[in-house]
mmCIF file of C-alpha atoms in Angstrom:
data_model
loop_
_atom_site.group_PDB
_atom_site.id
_atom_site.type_symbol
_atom_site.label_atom_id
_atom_site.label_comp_id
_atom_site.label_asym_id
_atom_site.label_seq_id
_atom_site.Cartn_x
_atom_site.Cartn_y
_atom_site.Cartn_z
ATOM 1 C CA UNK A 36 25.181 10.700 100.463
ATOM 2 C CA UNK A 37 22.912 7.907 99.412
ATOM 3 C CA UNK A 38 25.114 5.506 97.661
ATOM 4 C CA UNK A 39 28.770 5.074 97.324
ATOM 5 C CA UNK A 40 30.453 2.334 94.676
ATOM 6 C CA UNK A 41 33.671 2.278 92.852
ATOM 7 C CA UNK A 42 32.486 3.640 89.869
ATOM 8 C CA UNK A 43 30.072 7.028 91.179
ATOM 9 C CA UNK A 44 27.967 7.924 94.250
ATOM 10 C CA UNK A 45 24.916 9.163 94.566
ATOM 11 C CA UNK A 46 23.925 12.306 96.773
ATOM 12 C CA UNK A 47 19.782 13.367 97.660
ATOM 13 C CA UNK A 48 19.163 16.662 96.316
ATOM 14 C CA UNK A 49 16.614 19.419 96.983
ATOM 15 C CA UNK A 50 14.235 18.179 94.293
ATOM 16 C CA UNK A 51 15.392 14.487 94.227
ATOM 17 C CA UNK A 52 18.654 12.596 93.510
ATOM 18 C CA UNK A 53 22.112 13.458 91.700
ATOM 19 C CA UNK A 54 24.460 10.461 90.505
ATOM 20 C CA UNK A 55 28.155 11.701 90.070
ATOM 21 C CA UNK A 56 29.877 9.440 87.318
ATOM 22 C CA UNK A 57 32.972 11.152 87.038
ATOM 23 C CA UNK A 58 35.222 13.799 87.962
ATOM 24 C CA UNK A 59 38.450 15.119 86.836
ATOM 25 C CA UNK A 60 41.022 16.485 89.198
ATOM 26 C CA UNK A 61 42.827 20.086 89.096
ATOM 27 C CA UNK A 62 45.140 19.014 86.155
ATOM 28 C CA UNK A 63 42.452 17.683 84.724
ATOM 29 C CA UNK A 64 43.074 13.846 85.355
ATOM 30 C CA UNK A 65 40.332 11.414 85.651
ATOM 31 C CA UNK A 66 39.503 10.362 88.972
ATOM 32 C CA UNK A 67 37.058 7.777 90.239
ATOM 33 C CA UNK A 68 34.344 9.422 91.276
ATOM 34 C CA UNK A 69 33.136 6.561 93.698
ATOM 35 C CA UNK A 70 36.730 5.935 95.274
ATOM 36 C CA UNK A 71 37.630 9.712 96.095
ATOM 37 C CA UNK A 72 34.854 9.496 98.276
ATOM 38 C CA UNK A 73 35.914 6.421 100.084
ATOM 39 C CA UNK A 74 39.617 8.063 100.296
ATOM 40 C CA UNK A 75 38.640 11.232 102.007
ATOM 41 C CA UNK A 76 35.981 9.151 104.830
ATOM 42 C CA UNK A 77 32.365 9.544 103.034
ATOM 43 C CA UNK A 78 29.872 6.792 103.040
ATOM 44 C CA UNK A 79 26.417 6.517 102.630
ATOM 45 C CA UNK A 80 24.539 8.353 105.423
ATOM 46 C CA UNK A 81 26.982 11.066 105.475
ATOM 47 C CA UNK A 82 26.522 14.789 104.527
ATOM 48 C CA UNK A 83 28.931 16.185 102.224
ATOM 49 C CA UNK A 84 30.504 19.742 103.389
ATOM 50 C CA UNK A 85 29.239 23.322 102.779
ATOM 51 C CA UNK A 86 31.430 26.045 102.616
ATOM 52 C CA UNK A 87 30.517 29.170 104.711
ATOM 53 C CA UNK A 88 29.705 32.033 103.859
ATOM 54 C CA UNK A 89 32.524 33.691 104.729
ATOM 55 C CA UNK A 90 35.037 31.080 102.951
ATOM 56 C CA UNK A 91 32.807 31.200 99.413
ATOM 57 C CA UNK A 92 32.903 35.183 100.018
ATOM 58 C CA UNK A 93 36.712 34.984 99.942
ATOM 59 C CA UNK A 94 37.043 32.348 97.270
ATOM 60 C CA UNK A 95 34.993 34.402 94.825
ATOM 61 C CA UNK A 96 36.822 37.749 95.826
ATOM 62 C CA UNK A 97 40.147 35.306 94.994
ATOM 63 C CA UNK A 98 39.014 34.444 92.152
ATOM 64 C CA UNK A 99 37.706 37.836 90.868
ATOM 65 C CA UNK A 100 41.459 39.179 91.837
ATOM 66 C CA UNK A 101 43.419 36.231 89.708
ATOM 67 C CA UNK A 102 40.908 35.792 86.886
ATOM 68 C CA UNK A 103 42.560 38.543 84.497
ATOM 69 C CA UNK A 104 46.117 37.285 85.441
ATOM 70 C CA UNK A 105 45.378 33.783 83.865
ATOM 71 C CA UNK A 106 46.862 34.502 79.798
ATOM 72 C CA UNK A 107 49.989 35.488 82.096
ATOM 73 C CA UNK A 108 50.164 32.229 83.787
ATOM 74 C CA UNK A 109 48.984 29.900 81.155
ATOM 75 C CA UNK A 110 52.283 31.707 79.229
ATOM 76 C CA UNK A 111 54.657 31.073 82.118
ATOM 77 C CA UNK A 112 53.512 27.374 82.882
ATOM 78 C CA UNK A 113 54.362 26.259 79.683
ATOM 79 C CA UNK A 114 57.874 27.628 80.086
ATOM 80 C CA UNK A 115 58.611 26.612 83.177
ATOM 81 C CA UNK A 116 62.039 25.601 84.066
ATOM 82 C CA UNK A 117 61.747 24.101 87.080
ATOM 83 C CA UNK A 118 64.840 23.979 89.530
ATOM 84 C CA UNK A 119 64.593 19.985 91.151
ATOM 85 C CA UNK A 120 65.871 20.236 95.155
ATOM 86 C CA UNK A 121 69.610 19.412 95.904
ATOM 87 C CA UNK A 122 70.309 15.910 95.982
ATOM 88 C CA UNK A 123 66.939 14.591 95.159
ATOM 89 C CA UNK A 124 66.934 11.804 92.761
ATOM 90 C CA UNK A 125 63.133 13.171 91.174
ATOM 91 C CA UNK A 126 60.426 15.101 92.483
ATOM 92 C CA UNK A 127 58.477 13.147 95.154
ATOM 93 C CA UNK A 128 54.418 12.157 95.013
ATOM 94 C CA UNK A 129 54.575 12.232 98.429
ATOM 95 C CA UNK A 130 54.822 15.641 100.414
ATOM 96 C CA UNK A 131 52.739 14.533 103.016
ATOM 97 C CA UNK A 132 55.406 14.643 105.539
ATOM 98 C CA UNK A 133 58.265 17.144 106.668
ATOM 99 C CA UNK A 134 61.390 17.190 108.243
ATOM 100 C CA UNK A 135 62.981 20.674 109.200
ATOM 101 C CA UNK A 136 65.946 22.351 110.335
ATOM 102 C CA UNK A 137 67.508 25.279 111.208
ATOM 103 C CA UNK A 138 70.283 27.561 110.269
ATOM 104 C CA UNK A 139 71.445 30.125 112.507
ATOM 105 C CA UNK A 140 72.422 33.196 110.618
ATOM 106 C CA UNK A 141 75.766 34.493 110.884
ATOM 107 C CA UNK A 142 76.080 37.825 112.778
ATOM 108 C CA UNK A 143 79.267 38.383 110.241
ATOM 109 C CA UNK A 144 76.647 38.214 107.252
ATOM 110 C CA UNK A 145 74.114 40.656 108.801
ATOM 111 C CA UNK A 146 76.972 42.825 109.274
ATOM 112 C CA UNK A 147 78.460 42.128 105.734
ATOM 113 C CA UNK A 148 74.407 43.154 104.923
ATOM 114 C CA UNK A 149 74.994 46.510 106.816
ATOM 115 C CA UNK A 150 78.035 47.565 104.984
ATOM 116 C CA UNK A 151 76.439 46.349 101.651
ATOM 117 C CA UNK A 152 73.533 48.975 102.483
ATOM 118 C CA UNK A 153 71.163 45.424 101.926
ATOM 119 C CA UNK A 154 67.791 44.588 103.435
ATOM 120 C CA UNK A 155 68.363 41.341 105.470
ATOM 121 C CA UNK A 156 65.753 39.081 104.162
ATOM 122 C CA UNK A 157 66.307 40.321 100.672
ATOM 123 C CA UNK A 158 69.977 39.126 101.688
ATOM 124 C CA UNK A 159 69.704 35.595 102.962
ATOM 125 C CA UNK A 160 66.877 35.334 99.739
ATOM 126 C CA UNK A 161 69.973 35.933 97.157
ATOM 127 C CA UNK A 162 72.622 33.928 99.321
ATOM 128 C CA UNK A 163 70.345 31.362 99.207
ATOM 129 C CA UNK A 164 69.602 31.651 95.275
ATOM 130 C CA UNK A 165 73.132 31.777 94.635
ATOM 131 C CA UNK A 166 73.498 28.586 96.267
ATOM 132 C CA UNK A 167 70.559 27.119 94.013
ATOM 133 C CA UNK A 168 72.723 28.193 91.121
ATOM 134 C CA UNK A 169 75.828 27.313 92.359
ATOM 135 C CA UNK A 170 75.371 23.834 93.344
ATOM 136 C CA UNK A 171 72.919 23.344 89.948
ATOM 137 C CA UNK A 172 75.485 25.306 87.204
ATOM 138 C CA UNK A 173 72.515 27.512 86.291
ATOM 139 C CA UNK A 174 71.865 30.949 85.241
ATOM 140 C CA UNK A 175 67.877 30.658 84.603
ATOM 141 C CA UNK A 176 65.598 28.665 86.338
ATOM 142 C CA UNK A 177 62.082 28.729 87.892
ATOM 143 C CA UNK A 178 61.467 28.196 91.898
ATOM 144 C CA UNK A 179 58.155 28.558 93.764
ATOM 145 C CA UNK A 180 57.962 32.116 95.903
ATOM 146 C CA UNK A 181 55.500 32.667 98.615
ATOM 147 C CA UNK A 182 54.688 35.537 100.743
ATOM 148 C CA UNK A 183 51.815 37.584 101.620
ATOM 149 C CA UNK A 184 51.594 39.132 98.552
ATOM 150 C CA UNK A 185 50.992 35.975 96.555
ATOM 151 C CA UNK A 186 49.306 33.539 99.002
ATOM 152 C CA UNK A 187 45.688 32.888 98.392
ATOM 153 C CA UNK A 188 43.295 33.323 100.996
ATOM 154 C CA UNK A 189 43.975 30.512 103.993
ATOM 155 C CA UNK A 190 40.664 28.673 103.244
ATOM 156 C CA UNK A 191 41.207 28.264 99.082
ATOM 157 C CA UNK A 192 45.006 27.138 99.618
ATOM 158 C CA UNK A 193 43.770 23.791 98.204
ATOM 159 C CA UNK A 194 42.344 25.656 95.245
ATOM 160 C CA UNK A 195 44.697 28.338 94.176
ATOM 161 C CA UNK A 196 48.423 27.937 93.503
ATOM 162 C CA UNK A 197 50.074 28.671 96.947
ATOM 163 C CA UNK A 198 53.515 29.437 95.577
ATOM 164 C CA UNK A 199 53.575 30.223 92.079
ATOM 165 C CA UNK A 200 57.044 30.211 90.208
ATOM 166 C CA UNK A 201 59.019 32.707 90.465
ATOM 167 C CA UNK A 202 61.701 32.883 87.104
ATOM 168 C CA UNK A 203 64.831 34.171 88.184
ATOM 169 C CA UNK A 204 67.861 35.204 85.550
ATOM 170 C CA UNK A 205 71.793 35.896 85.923
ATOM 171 C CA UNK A 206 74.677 36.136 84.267
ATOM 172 C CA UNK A 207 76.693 33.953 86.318
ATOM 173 C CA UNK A 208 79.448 36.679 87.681
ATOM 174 C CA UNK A 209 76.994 38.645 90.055
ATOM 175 C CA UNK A 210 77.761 39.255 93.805
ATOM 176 C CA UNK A 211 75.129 38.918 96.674
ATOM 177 C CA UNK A 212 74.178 43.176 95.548
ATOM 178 C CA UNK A 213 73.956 41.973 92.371
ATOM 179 C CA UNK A 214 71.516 38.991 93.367
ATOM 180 C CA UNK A 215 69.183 41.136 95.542
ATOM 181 C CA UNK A 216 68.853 43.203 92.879
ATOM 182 C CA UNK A 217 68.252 40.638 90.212
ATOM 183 C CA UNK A 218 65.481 39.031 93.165
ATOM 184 C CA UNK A 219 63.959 42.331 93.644
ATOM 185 C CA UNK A 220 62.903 42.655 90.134
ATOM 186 C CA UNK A 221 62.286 38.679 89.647
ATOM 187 C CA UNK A 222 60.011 39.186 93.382
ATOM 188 C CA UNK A 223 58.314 42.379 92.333
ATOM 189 C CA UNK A 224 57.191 41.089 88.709
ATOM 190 C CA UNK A 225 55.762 38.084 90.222
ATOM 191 C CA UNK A 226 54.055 39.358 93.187
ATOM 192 C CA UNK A 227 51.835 41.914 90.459
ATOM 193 C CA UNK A 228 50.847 39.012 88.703
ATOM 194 C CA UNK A 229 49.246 37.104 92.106
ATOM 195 C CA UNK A 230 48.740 34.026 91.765
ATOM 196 C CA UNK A 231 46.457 31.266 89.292
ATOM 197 C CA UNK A 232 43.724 28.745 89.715
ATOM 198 C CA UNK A 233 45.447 25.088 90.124
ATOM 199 C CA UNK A 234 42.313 23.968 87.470
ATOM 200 C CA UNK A 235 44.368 26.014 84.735
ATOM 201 C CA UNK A 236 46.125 23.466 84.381
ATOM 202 C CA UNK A 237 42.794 21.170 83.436
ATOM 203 C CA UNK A 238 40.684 23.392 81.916
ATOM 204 C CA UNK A 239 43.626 24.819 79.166
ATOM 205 C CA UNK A 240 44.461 22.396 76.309
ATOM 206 C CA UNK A 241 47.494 23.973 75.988
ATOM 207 C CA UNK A 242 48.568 22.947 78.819
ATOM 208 C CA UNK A 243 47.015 19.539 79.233
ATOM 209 C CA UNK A 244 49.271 19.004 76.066
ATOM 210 C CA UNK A 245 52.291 20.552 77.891
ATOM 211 C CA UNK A 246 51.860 17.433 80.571
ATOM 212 C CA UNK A 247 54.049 19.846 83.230
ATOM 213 C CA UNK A 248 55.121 19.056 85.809
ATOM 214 C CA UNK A 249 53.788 22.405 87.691
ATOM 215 C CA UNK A 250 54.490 22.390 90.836
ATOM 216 C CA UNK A 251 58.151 23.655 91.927
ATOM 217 C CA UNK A 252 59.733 20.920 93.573
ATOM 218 C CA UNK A 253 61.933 24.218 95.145
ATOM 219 C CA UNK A 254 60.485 27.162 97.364
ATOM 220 C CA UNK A 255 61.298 30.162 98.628
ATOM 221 C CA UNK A 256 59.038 31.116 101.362
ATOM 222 C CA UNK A 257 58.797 34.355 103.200
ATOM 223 C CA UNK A 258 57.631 34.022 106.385
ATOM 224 C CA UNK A 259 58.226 34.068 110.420
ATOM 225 C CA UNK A 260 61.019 31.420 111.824
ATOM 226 C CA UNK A 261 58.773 28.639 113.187
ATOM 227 C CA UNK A 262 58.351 24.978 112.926
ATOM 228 C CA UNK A 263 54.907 24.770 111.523
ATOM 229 C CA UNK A 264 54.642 22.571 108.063
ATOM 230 C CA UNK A 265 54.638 24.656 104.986
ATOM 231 C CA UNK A 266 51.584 24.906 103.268
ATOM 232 C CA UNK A 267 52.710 23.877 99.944
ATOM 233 C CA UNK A 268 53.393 20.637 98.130
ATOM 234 C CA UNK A 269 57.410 21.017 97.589
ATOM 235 C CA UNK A 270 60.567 19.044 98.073
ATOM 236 C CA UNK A 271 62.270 21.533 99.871
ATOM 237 C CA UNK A 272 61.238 24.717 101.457
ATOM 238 C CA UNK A 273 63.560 27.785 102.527
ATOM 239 C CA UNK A 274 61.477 29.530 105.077
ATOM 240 C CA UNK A 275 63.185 33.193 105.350
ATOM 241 C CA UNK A 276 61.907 35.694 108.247
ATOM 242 C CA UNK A 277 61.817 39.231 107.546
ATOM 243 C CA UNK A 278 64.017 40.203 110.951
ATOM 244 C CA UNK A 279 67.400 38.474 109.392
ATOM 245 C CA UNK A 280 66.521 35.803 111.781
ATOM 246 C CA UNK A 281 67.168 32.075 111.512
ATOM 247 C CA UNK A 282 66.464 30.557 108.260
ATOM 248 C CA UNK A 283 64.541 27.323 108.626
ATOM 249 C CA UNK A 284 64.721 24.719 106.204
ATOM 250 C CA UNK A 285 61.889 21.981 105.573
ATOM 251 C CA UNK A 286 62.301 18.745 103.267
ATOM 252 C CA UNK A 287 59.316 16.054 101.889
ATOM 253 C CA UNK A 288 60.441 12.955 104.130
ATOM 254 C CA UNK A 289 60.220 10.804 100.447
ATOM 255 C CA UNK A 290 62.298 13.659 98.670
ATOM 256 C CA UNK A 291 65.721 13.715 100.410
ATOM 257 C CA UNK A 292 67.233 11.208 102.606
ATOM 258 C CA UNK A 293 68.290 12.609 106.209
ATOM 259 C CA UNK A 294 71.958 12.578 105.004
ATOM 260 C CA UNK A 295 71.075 14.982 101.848
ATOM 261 C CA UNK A 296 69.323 17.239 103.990
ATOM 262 C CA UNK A 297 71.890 17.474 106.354
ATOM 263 C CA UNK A 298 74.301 18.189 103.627
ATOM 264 C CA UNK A 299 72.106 21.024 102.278
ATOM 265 C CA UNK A 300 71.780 22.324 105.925
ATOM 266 C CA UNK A 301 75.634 22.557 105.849
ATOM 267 C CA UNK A 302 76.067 23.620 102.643
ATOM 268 C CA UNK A 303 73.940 26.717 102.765
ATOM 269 C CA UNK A 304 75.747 27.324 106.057
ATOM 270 C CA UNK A 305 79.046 27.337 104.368
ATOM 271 C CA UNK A 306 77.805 29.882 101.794
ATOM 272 C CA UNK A 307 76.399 32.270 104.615
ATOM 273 C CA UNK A 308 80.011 31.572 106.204
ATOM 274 C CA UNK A 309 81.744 32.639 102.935
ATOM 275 C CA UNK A 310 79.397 35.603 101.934
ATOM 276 C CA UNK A 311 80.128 37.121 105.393
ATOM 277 C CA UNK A 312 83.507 37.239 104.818
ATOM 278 C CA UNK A 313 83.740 38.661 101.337
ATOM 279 C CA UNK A 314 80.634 40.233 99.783
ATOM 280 C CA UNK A 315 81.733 41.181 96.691
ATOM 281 C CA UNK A 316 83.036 37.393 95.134
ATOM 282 C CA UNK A 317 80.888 36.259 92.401
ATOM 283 C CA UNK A 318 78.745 33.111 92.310
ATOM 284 C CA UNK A 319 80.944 31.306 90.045
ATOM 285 C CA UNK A 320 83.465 31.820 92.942
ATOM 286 C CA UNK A 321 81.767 31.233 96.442
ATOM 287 C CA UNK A 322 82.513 27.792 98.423
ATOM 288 C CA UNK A 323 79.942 25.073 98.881
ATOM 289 C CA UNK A 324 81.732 22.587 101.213
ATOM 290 C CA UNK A 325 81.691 22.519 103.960
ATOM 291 C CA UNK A 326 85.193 21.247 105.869
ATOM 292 C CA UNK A 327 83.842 17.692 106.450
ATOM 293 C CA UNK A 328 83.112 17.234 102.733
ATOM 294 C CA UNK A 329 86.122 19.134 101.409
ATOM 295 C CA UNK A 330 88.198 16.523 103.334
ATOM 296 C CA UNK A 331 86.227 13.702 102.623
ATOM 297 C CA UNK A 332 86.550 14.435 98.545
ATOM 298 C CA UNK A 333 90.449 15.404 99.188
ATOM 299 C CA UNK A 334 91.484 13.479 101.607
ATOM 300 C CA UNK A 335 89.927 10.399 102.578
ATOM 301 C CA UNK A 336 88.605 9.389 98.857
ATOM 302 C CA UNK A 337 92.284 10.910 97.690
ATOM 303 C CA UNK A 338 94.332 9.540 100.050
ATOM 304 C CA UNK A 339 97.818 8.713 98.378
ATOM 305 C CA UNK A 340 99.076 7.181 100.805
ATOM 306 C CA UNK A 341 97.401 3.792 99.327
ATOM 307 C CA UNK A 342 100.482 0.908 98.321
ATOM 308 C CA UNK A 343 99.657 -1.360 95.885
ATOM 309 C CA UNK A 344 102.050 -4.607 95.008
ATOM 310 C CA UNK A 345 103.035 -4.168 91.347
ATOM 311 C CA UNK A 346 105.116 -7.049 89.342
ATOM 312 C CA UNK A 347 108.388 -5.715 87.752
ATOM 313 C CA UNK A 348 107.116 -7.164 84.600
ATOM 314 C CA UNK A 349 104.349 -9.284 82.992
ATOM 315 C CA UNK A 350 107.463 -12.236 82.662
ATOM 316 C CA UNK A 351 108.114 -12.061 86.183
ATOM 317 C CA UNK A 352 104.395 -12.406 87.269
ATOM 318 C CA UNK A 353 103.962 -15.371 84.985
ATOM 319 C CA UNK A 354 107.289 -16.730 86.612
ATOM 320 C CA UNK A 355 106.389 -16.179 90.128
ATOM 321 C CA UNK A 356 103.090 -18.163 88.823
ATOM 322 C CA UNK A 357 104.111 -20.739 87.301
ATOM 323 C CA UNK A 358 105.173 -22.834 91.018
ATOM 324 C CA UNK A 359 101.930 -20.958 92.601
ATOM 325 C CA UNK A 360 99.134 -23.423 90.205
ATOM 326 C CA UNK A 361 101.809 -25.546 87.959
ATOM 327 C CA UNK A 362 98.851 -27.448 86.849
ATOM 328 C CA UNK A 363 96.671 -24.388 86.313
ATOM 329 C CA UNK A 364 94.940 -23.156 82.892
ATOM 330 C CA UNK A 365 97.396 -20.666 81.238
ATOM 331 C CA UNK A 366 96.686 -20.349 77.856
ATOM 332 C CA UNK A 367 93.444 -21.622 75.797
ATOM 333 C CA UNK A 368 93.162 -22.076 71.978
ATOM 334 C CA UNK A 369 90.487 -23.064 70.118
ATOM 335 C CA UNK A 370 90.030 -26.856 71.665
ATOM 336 C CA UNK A 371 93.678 -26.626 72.831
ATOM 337 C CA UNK A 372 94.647 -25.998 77.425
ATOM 338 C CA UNK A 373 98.389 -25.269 78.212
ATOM 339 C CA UNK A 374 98.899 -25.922 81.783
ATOM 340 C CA UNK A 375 101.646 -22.865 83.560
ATOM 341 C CA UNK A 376 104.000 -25.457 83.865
ATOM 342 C CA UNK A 377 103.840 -26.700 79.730
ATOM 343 C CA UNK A 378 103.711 -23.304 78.835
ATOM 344 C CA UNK A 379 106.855 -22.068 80.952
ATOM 345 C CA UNK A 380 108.637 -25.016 79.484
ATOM 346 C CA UNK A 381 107.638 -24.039 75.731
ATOM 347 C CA UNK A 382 108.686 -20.544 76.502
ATOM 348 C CA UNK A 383 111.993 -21.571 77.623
ATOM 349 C CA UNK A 384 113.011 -23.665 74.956
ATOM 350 C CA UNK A 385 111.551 -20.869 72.224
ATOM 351 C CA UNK A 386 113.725 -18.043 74.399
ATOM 352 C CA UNK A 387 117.155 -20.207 74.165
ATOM 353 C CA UNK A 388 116.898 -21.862 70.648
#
């Protein structure tokens, strides 16, 4: 790098000297050349990175494998209903950092999964979708899905979609069969269409005029029970193992306040809970709250046991006010200010003429 101002940078080539004026980013936004430099740590003197040849051997491969899925995507994208993340206000800018949890899973729901002849990480996938659906009232919506079969190769994450959305369609009266079977479908139609380019989005009119958003502020993500930060850009992340194991749950710090989290934690619990101990109810039917909230909304911001001090009449509270502020505004007319104690006195006379 042999220059580096606001507007462009300049970088020595093999025969000479490039200046870079401009550059757009994935979406196809214009960036300043000059100050994305700066922002990722390059001055002058510096030497921009090569990829290996390994990494450009498994981007091009990547590429070669998505390339005649992109009509498909460019079709999808511009449908996309997006499901936003429990509780969270709008989708964040800032992913950068993560808070997670976990939820212990039931042994009465891997059991209930037994009886229901159900794999157990297709399982806690639908109990988990019919929580999306509960808690949103919807019976269509789009979420992001990752697994092995759709993730990119680790050193192009930044340049391939790493959890394309995955539409998923009910009627609203299905059970947790019913919603593995509905997932398996959803799962196995998206996972033969890979995954797309994140520069679609900038290099397709169509869907530079569509504006997005793209990215699913909602994931799904199949994957072994540990702590590590999700490699996606999301508000929340459902991280489901493929043993039936703990489901671990990550959130954006911007996206949902520590409260909201914890309600989804216990929320999602109290589905599990419920699922476990009938199978068969529908969505429409299955329980959200958990007891804390059911007796917070019942109870505490119900409570009838709340007096309140009401007058007999309207003439007996103007009576009982009349000694309280004798001297007091009552009534105003145009330019015209009866006191409480001319007024009680005009009422009299009027009520025994």
């Amino acid at each position: 790098i042999l220059e580096v101002a606001s507007a462009g940078f300049t970088v020595a080539a093999g025969g000479g000297q490039v200046q870079i004026l401009s550059l757009e980013g994935l979406g196809g936004e214009p960036l300043m050349a000059g100050a994305v430099l700066a922002e990722n740590g390059f001055s002058a003197g510096d030497v921009l990175p090569a990829l290996d040849a390994g990494a450009a051997e498994a981007i091009t491969q990547a590429a070669s494998a998505y390339a005649p899925k992109e009509q498909y995507w460019i079709r999808r994208l511009v449908e996309l209903e997006l499901l936003p993340a429990p509780y969270a206000a709008a989708p964040s800018v800032d992913r950068s950092g993560f808070r997670s949890t976990r939820i212990p899973t039931p042994p009465a729901f891997l059991q209930t999964l037994r009886a229901l002849d159900l794999d157990a990480a297709e399982g806690l996938t639908a109990a988990v979708l019919m929580y999306l659906a509960r808690i949103h009232n919807r019976v269509e919506f789009d979420i992001g899905y990752r697994s092995a079969a759709t993730s990119p190769p680790v050193t192009s994450e930044r340049i391939f979609s790493p959890s394309p959305p995955l539409r998923f369609a009910c009627q609203g009266t299905e059970s947790l069969a019913g919603f593995v079977e509905l997932f398996r479908a959803a799962r196995d139609h998206a996972e033969g269409r890979l995954t797309y380019a994140l520069d679609l989005v900038g290099r397709t009119p169509r869907l530079r005029e569509a504006s997005g958003p793209f990215t699913p502020p909602v994931v799904i993500e199949w994957a072994e029970a540990d702590a590590r930060p999700p490699p996606v850009a999301a508000d929340l992340v459902v991280r489901i193992p493929a043993d039936g194991g703990d489901l671990v749950l990550f959130s954006a710090s911007a996206s949902l306040s520590e409260h909201d989290f914890g309600r989804v934690h216990e929320q999602l619990s109290t589905v599990l809970l419920g699922l476990a101990s009938d199978g068969h109810q529908p969505v429409g039917e299955i329980d959200t709250l958990p007891s804390s909230e059911r007796a917070q909304l019942l109870e505490e911001w119900n409570s009838p046991a709340i007096e309140h001090e009401v007058a007999p009449s309207l003439v007996a509270a103007f009576e009982a006010q009349v000694p309280a502020t004798p001297d007091g505004v009552a009534l105003t007319a145009l330019d015209q200010h009866l006191p409480y104690r001319q007024l009680n006195s005009r009422a009299n006379r009027v009520a025994h003429a």
